[in-house]
DNA sequence: TCTGGGGTCCTAGGACCC
DNA sequence: TCTGGGGTCCTAGGACCC
């Protein structure tokens, strides 16, 4: 068992956005810093320094709330381009350890370190070297979780923060998971936590008591997989699947929240035009054509609707995108009602392979058989 | 204290087809 | 005469993640 098990690293950068901002402005170091916008703006916290967290500030919290909890905090606008370029440096460091790197987001990655012992030594030594190289090459700290699956490694990195490492030894997974709070499991948010509590499940170990049919009924197939994992089984694709290159994007979207709600048609249409152009530009950059276009509309009272339209011919043209979005808007807007947010979303890229140049899709690997044209019956 | 923006995945119902 | 069953596509909404 242990001999054949995989070694998965989950590498998670510590307070990534804040740390990157500190590189650009060292005077921020050691202070309460909130990244995401100004203290009086509509918006939420994208990241908070550990100093700010002491005052109860955390990500996803409204900026104005953060300002009340921690009035001396320094508020900084986000710089996505800075984070992207730092993320590329992080990626390069990881690739120097193993080619099997999968960036799971801008600041975290899974590494398949199986079979790298001769090169890097046992897991904890390899992790120590990674810590050091990361700091040397990027000036950033990371936390490292080590286990036999993505799930175990991810849970470990969460427990290792900041700037730590944690290794769940092969064979001990069930024991390791059992006492954990269900909320420690990635994918269990507020809603699922409440559902689990209501049926008496507080820890991962508690899940083992329930029959599969019951879990399937109440939690769906994800809960089923988690329970399997809690019992030490391989639980399928996400938990146990191959760690490879990050896959191509499946959707592209842009949205905008107004600082002041509006029902002004000219203003609304110019926003939709701008969002359509942003989506179109990114489609062309990625050489995607989208089949499905979706409008998102959020009213003043936060009620939100989405309306989609699938085209016969996929597109990447600003004008075509805007025409569809504009039509959807006028067919669905409660006329005169004030709008808080507008969004334009493009998806259905796979089908493009049917119309377009299959050669373009070479090198994407052969796992995505779904996008290959089916043989004509 | 009102609640961003960019994503992924899942569910559920209806249409449609065999 | 009271009504199949599976599969796929599409839409809308929602949970969740960083």
Coordinates of C-alpha atoms (C1' of nucleotides) in Angstrom, one line a residue:
Chain A
X1 CA 0.0 0.0 0.0
X2 CA 2.5 2.6 1.2
X3 CA 5.0 1.4 -1.4
X4 CA 2.6 2.0 -4.3
X5 CA 1.1 5.2 -2.9
X6 CA 1.6 8.6 -4.5
X7 CA 3.2 11.6 -3.0
X8 CA 1.2 14.7 -3.6
X9 CA 2.3 18.2 -2.5
X10 CA -0.2 21.1 -2.1
X11 CA 1.7 24.4 -2.2
X12 CA -0.2 27.4 -1.0
X13 CA 1.3 30.9 -1.0
X14 CA 0.9 32.8 2.3
X15 CA -1.3 35.9 2.2
X16 CA -0.4 36.0 -1.5
X17 CA -1.9 39.4 -2.6
X18 CA -0.7 41.1 0.5
X19 CA 2.8 39.6 0.2
X20 CA 3.1 40.8 -3.4
X21 CA 2.0 44.3 -2.5
X22 CA 4.7 44.3 0.2
X23 CA 7.3 43.5 -2.5
X24 CA 6.2 46.7 -4.3
X25 CA 5.9 48.8 -1.1
X26 CA 8.1 47.4 1.7
X27 CA 6.7 50.0 4.1
X28 CA 3.5 47.8 4.3
X29 CA 5.5 45.0 6.0
X30 CA 4.2 44.1 9.5
X31 CA 1.2 46.4 9.2
X32 CA -2.5 45.8 9.0
X33 CA -3.1 45.7 5.2
X34 CA -6.3 45.1 3.3
X35 CA -6.2 44.4 -0.4
X36 CA -9.2 44.8 -2.6
X37 CA -10.2 48.5 -2.6
X38 CA -10.6 51.6 -0.5
X39 CA -12.4 51.7 2.8
X40 CA -15.5 53.5 1.6
X41 CA -16.0 51.5 -1.6
X42 CA -18.5 48.9 -2.6
X43 CA -16.5 45.7 -2.6
X44 CA -15.0 43.0 -0.5
X45 CA -11.7 42.1 1.0
X46 CA -9.5 40.1 -1.5
X47 CA -6.8 39.5 1.1
X48 CA -5.8 40.7 4.5
X49 CA -2.4 40.6 6.3
X50 CA -2.0 38.5 9.4
X51 CA -1.9 41.7 11.4
X52 CA -5.3 42.8 10.0
X53 CA -6.7 39.3 10.6
X54 CA -6.1 39.8 14.3
X55 CA -8.9 42.3 14.2
X56 CA -11.3 39.9 12.6
X57 CA -10.8 41.0 9.0
X58 CA -10.9 38.2 6.5
X59 CA -11.4 37.8 2.8
X60 CA -14.8 38.2 1.2
X61 CA -15.8 40.6 4.0
X62 CA -17.2 44.0 2.8
X63 CA -14.5 46.6 2.7
X64 CA -16.6 48.9 4.9
X65 CA -16.9 46.2 7.6
X66 CA -13.2 45.7 7.5
X67 CA -12.7 49.5 8.0
X68 CA -14.9 49.4 11.1
X69 CA -13.1 46.4 12.6
X70 CA -9.7 47.7 11.9
X71 CA -9.7 51.5 11.4
X72 CA -5.9 51.8 11.2
X73 CA -5.6 49.3 8.4
X74 CA -4.1 50.4 5.1
X75 CA -6.4 49.8 2.2
X76 CA -4.8 48.9 -1.1
X77 CA -6.3 48.4 -4.6
X78 CA -5.6 45.0 -6.1
X79 CA -3.1 44.7 -9.0
X80 CA -4.0 41.5 -11.0
X81 CA -1.1 41.9 -13.4
X82 CA 1.4 41.9 -10.5
X83 CA -0.2 38.8 -9.1
X84 CA -0.1 37.1 -12.4
X85 CA 3.5 37.8 -13.0
X86 CA 4.4 36.6 -9.5
X87 CA 2.3 33.5 -10.0
X88 CA 4.4 32.7 -13.1
X89 CA 7.6 32.9 -11.0
X90 CA 6.0 30.6 -8.5
X91 CA 5.1 28.2 -11.2
X92 CA 8.7 28.2 -12.5
X93 CA 10.0 27.3 -9.1
X94 CA 7.5 24.4 -8.8
X95 CA 8.4 23.1 -12.3
X96 CA 12.1 23.0 -11.2
X97 CA 11.0 20.3 -8.7
X98 CA 8.8 18.2 -10.9
X99 CA 7.2 18.5 -14.3
X100 CA 3.9 17.3 -12.9
X101 CA 2.6 20.7 -11.7
X102 CA -1.0 21.7 -11.7
X103 CA -1.8 25.3 -10.9
X104 CA -5.1 25.1 -9.0
X105 CA -5.5 28.9 -8.8
X106 CA -3.2 32.0 -9.0
X107 CA -1.6 31.1 -5.7
X108 CA -1.8 27.4 -5.2
X109 CA -0.7 24.2 -6.9
X110 CA -0.6 20.5 -6.7
X111 CA 2.6 18.6 -7.4
X112 CA 3.0 14.9 -8.0
X113 CA 6.3 14.2 -6.3
X114 CA 6.0 10.5 -6.6
X115 CA 9.3 8.9 -7.5
X116 CA 11.4 12.1 -6.9
X117 CA 13.1 10.7 -3.7
X118 CA 16.5 10.1 -5.5
X119 CA 16.5 13.6 -6.7
X120 CA 15.0 15.5 -3.8
X121 CA 15.1 13.1 -0.8
X122 CA 12.1 12.1 1.4
X123 CA 9.0 14.3 1.3
X124 CA 9.8 16.5 4.3
X125 CA 13.3 17.2 3.1
X126 CA 12.0 18.0 -0.4
X127 CA 9.4 20.3 1.1
X128 CA 12.2 22.1 3.1
X129 CA 14.2 22.6 -0.1
X130 CA 11.1 23.9 -1.8
X131 CA 10.5 26.4 1.0
X132 CA 14.0 27.7 0.6
X133 CA 14.0 27.9 -3.2
X134 CA 10.6 29.6 -3.2
X135 CA 11.9 32.3 -0.8
X136 CA 15.1 32.8 -2.7
X137 CA 13.6 33.0 -6.1
X138 CA 10.4 34.9 -5.4
X139 CA 10.9 36.4 -1.9
X140 CA 7.5 34.9 -1.0
X141 CA 6.6 32.3 1.7
X142 CA 4.4 29.3 1.1
X143 CA 2.9 26.5 3.1
X144 CA 3.2 22.9 2.0
X145 CA 0.9 20.0 2.6
X146 CA 1.9 16.4 1.8
X147 CA -0.3 13.4 1.4
X148 CA -1.3 10.6 -0.9
X149 CA -4.1 12.5 -2.6
X150 CA -5.1 16.1 -3.5
X151 CA -7.6 16.1 -0.7
X152 CA -5.1 15.0 2.0
X153 CA -2.4 17.4 0.7
X154 CA -4.7 20.3 0.6
X155 CA -6.1 19.8 4.1
X156 CA -2.4 19.5 5.3
X157 CA -1.4 22.8 3.8
X158 CA -4.3 24.5 5.4
X159 CA -3.2 23.3 8.8
X160 CA 0.4 24.3 8.1
X161 CA -0.2 28.0 7.5
X162 CA 1.7 30.2 7.6
X163 CA 5.1 29.1 6.3
X164 CA 4.8 25.6 7.6
X165 CA 4.7 22.0 6.3
X166 CA 2.6 19.0 7.3
X167 CA 2.9 15.4 6.2
X168 CA 0.1 12.9 6.6
X169 CA 1.9 9.6 6.5
X170 CA 0.7 7.0 4.0
X171 CA -1.6 4.5 5.5
X172 CA -2.8 6.9 8.2
X173 CA -5.3 8.9 6.1
X174 CA -8.5 7.6 7.7
X175 CA -7.1 8.4 11.2
X176 CA -5.9 11.8 10.0
X177 CA -9.3 12.8 8.5
X178 CA -11.6 11.3 11.2
X179 CA -11.3 14.0 13.9
X180 CA -11.4 16.9 11.4
X181 CA -14.2 19.4 11.4
X182 CA -16.2 18.9 8.2
X183 CA -15.6 22.6 7.5
X184 CA -11.9 21.8 7.1
X185 CA -12.7 19.8 4.0
X186 CA -12.4 21.8 0.8
X187 CA -15.8 22.0 -0.9
X188 CA -17.7 22.2 2.4
X189 CA -18.9 25.7 2.8
X190 CA -21.5 27.3 5.1
X191 CA -24.5 25.6 3.4
X192 CA -23.1 22.1 3.4
X193 CA -21.8 22.5 6.9
X194 CA -25.3 23.4 8.1
X195 CA -26.8 20.4 6.3
X196 CA -24.2 18.1 7.8
X197 CA -24.7 19.5 11.3
X198 CA -28.5 19.0 10.9
X199 CA -28.0 15.3 10.4
X200 CA -25.5 15.1 13.3
X201 CA -22.3 15.1 11.4
X202 CA -19.7 17.3 13.0
X203 CA -16.5 15.6 12.0
X204 CA -15.4 13.7 8.9
X205 CA -15.3 10.5 11.0
X206 CA -19.0 11.0 11.7
X207 CA -19.7 10.5 7.9
X208 CA -18.6 6.9 8.1
X209 CA -21.7 6.0 10.1
X210 CA -24.1 6.7 7.3
X211 CA -25.2 4.4 4.5
X212 CA -24.2 5.4 0.9
X213 CA -27.8 5.7 -0.2
X214 CA -28.5 8.2 2.6
X215 CA -25.4 10.3 1.8
X216 CA -26.2 10.3 -1.9
X217 CA -29.8 11.4 -1.2
X218 CA -28.8 14.3 1.1
X219 CA -25.4 15.4 -0.2
X220 CA -25.2 14.2 -3.8
X221 CA -22.3 12.4 -5.3
X222 CA -19.8 14.7 -3.8
X223 CA -20.8 13.7 -0.3
X224 CA -20.6 10.1 -1.3
X225 CA -17.1 10.6 -2.5
X226 CA -16.1 12.3 0.7
X227 CA -17.5 9.5 2.8
X228 CA -15.5 7.1 0.7
X229 CA -12.4 9.1 1.3
X230 CA -13.2 9.1 5.0
X231 CA -13.2 5.4 4.9
X232 CA -9.8 5.4 3.1
X233 CA -11.1 4.5 -0.3
X234 CA -10.0 6.1 -3.6
X235 CA -12.8 8.5 -4.2
X236 CA -12.5 9.3 -7.9
X237 CA -11.4 12.0 -10.3
X238 CA -10.8 15.1 -8.3
X239 CA -9.5 13.5 -5.2
X240 CA -7.4 10.9 -6.8
X241 CA -7.0 11.7 -10.5
X242 CA -3.8 12.3 -12.4
X243 CA -2.0 15.5 -11.6
X244 CA -1.1 17.1 -14.9
X245 CA -1.0 20.4 -16.6
X246 CA -3.7 22.9 -15.9
X247 CA -6.5 22.5 -18.3
X248 CA -7.8 25.0 -20.8
X249 CA -10.4 27.5 -19.5
X250 CA -14.0 26.5 -19.9
X251 CA -15.5 29.9 -19.6
X252 CA -14.6 33.6 -19.8
X253 CA -16.6 36.3 -18.1
X254 CA -16.5 39.9 -17.0
X255 CA -18.8 41.7 -14.7
X256 CA -19.2 45.2 -13.2
X257 CA -20.8 46.5 -10.1
X258 CA -21.8 50.1 -10.2
X259 CA -20.8 52.4 -7.4
X260 CA -24.4 53.8 -7.7
X261 CA -27.3 51.7 -9.0
X262 CA -28.6 52.8 -12.3
X263 CA -31.6 52.4 -14.6
X264 CA -30.1 54.7 -17.3
X265 CA -30.3 52.7 -20.6
X266 CA -27.4 54.5 -22.2
X267 CA -25.2 53.9 -19.2
X268 CA -26.3 50.3 -19.1
X269 CA -25.7 49.7 -22.8
X270 CA -22.3 51.2 -22.7
X271 CA -21.4 48.9 -19.8
X272 CA -22.7 45.9 -21.7
X273 CA -20.7 47.0 -24.8
X274 CA -17.5 47.4 -22.7
X275 CA -18.0 44.0 -21.1
X276 CA -18.7 42.4 -24.4
X277 CA -15.5 43.8 -25.8
X278 CA -13.5 42.6 -22.9
X279 CA -14.9 39.1 -23.3
X280 CA -14.4 39.2 -27.1
X281 CA -10.8 40.3 -26.7
X282 CA -10.0 37.5 -24.4
X283 CA -11.7 35.0 -26.7
X284 CA -9.5 36.1 -29.6
X285 CA -6.4 36.1 -27.4
X286 CA -7.1 32.5 -26.4
X287 CA -8.3 31.6 -29.9
X288 CA -11.7 30.4 -28.6
X289 CA -15.1 30.8 -30.2
X290 CA -18.0 30.7 -27.7
X291 CA -21.3 29.0 -28.5
X292 CA -23.1 30.1 -25.4
X293 CA -23.4 33.7 -24.2
X294 CA -24.9 34.7 -20.9
X295 CA -26.1 37.9 -19.4
X296 CA -26.1 38.4 -15.7
X297 CA -28.2 41.1 -14.1
X298 CA -28.4 42.0 -10.5
X299 CA -31.0 44.5 -9.2
X300 CA -30.7 47.0 -6.4
X301 CA -32.2 44.5 -4.0
X302 CA -29.6 41.9 -4.9
X303 CA -32.0 39.6 -6.7
X304 CA -30.0 38.1 -9.6
X305 CA -30.9 36.5 -12.8
X306 CA -28.9 34.9 -15.6
X307 CA -30.2 34.5 -19.2
X308 CA -28.3 32.5 -21.8
X309 CA -28.5 32.0 -25.5
X310 CA -26.7 29.3 -27.5
X311 CA -25.7 30.2 -31.0
X312 CA -25.6 28.0 -34.1
X313 CA -22.3 29.4 -35.0
X314 CA -19.7 30.1 -32.3
X315 CA -18.3 33.6 -32.2
X316 CA -15.5 35.7 -30.9
X317 CA -16.6 39.0 -32.3
X318 CA -17.4 42.0 -30.1
X319 CA -20.4 43.1 -32.2
X320 CA -22.0 39.7 -32.3
X321 CA -21.5 39.2 -28.6
X322 CA -22.9 42.6 -27.8
X323 CA -25.9 42.1 -30.2
X324 CA -26.9 38.9 -28.3
X325 CA -26.3 40.3 -24.9
X326 CA -28.3 43.5 -25.7
X327 CA -31.2 41.4 -26.9
X328 CA -31.1 39.3 -23.8
X329 CA -31.0 42.4 -21.7
X330 CA -34.0 44.1 -23.3
X331 CA -36.0 40.9 -23.2
X332 CA -35.5 40.4 -19.5
X333 CA -34.9 43.7 -17.7
X334 CA -37.7 44.9 -15.5
X335 CA -37.9 48.2 -17.2
X336 CA -37.0 51.1 -15.0
X337 CA -35.7 48.9 -12.2
X338 CA -32.3 50.0 -10.9
X339 CA -29.4 47.7 -11.6
X340 CA -26.5 47.0 -9.4
X341 CA -24.4 44.6 -11.5
X342 CA -24.1 43.5 -15.1
X343 CA -22.1 40.6 -16.4
X344 CA -21.2 38.9 -19.7
X345 CA -20.2 35.3 -19.7
X346 CA -19.0 33.1 -22.6
X347 CA -18.8 29.3 -22.6
X348 CA -19.2 26.3 -24.8
X349 CA -15.7 26.4 -26.3
X350 CA -15.3 22.7 -26.8
X351 CA -17.7 22.6 -29.6
X352 CA -15.4 24.9 -31.5
X353 CA -13.3 21.8 -32.3
X354 CA -16.1 20.6 -34.4
X355 CA -16.0 23.6 -36.7
X356 CA -12.5 24.7 -36.4
X357 CA -9.1 23.5 -37.0
X358 CA -8.4 20.3 -35.1
X359 CA -4.7 20.8 -35.5
X360 CA -5.0 23.7 -33.2
X361 CA -6.0 21.4 -30.5
X362 CA -2.9 19.2 -30.7
X363 CA -0.9 19.0 -27.6
X364 CA -3.8 19.4 -25.3
X365 CA -3.5 15.8 -24.2
X366 CA -5.9 13.0 -24.9
X367 CA -8.0 13.2 -21.7
X368 CA -10.6 15.5 -23.1
X369 CA -12.1 13.0 -25.5
X370 CA -15.4 14.8 -25.0
X371 CA -14.6 17.5 -27.4
X372 CA -13.7 15.2 -30.3
X373 CA -16.3 15.0 -32.9
X374 CA -18.4 11.9 -32.6
X375 CA -18.5 9.5 -35.5
X376 CA -21.5 9.9 -37.7
X377 CA -23.9 7.1 -37.0
Chain B
dT1 C1' -21.8 45.9 7.6
dC2 C1' -24.5 45.2 2.9
dT3 C1' -22.8 41.7 -0.1
dG4 C1' -16.2 42.0 -6.0
dG5 C1' -14.7 39.5 -9.8
dG6 C1' -13.2 35.4 -12.0
dG7 C1' -13.8 30.9 -12.2
dT8 C1' -15.5 25.4 -11.5
dC9 C1' -18.8 22.0 -10.7
dC10 C1' -23.5 20.2 -9.6
dT11 C1' -28.5 19.8 -9.9
dA12 C1' -32.9 19.8 -11.9
dG13 C1' -36.4 20.3 -15.3
dG14 C1' -37.9 20.4 -20.1
dA15 C1' -37.1 19.4 -25.0
dC16 C1' -36.1 16.1 -28.0
dC17 C1' -34.6 11.7 -29.9
dC18 C1' -34.3 6.7 -30.3
Chain C
dT1 C1' -55.3 3.2 -21.4
dC2 C1' -53.1 5.8 -18.5
dT3 C1' -48.3 5.9 -20.1
dG4 C1' -40.8 2.9 -21.0
dG5 C1' -36.6 4.5 -20.3
dG6 C1' -32.1 6.1 -21.5
dG7 C1' -29.3 9.7 -23.3
dT8 C1' -28.0 14.4 -24.6
dC9 C1' -28.6 19.3 -24.9
dC10 C1' -30.1 23.5 -23.0
dT11 C1' -31.2 26.8 -19.4
dA12 C1' -31.3 28.7 -14.6
dG13 C1' -29.7 28.7 -10.3
dG14 C1' -26.7 27.8 -6.6
dA15 C1' -22.5 26.2 -3.7
dC16 C1' -18.0 26.9 -3.4
dC17 C1' -13.1 28.4 -4.2
dC18 C1' -9.4 32.0 -4.3

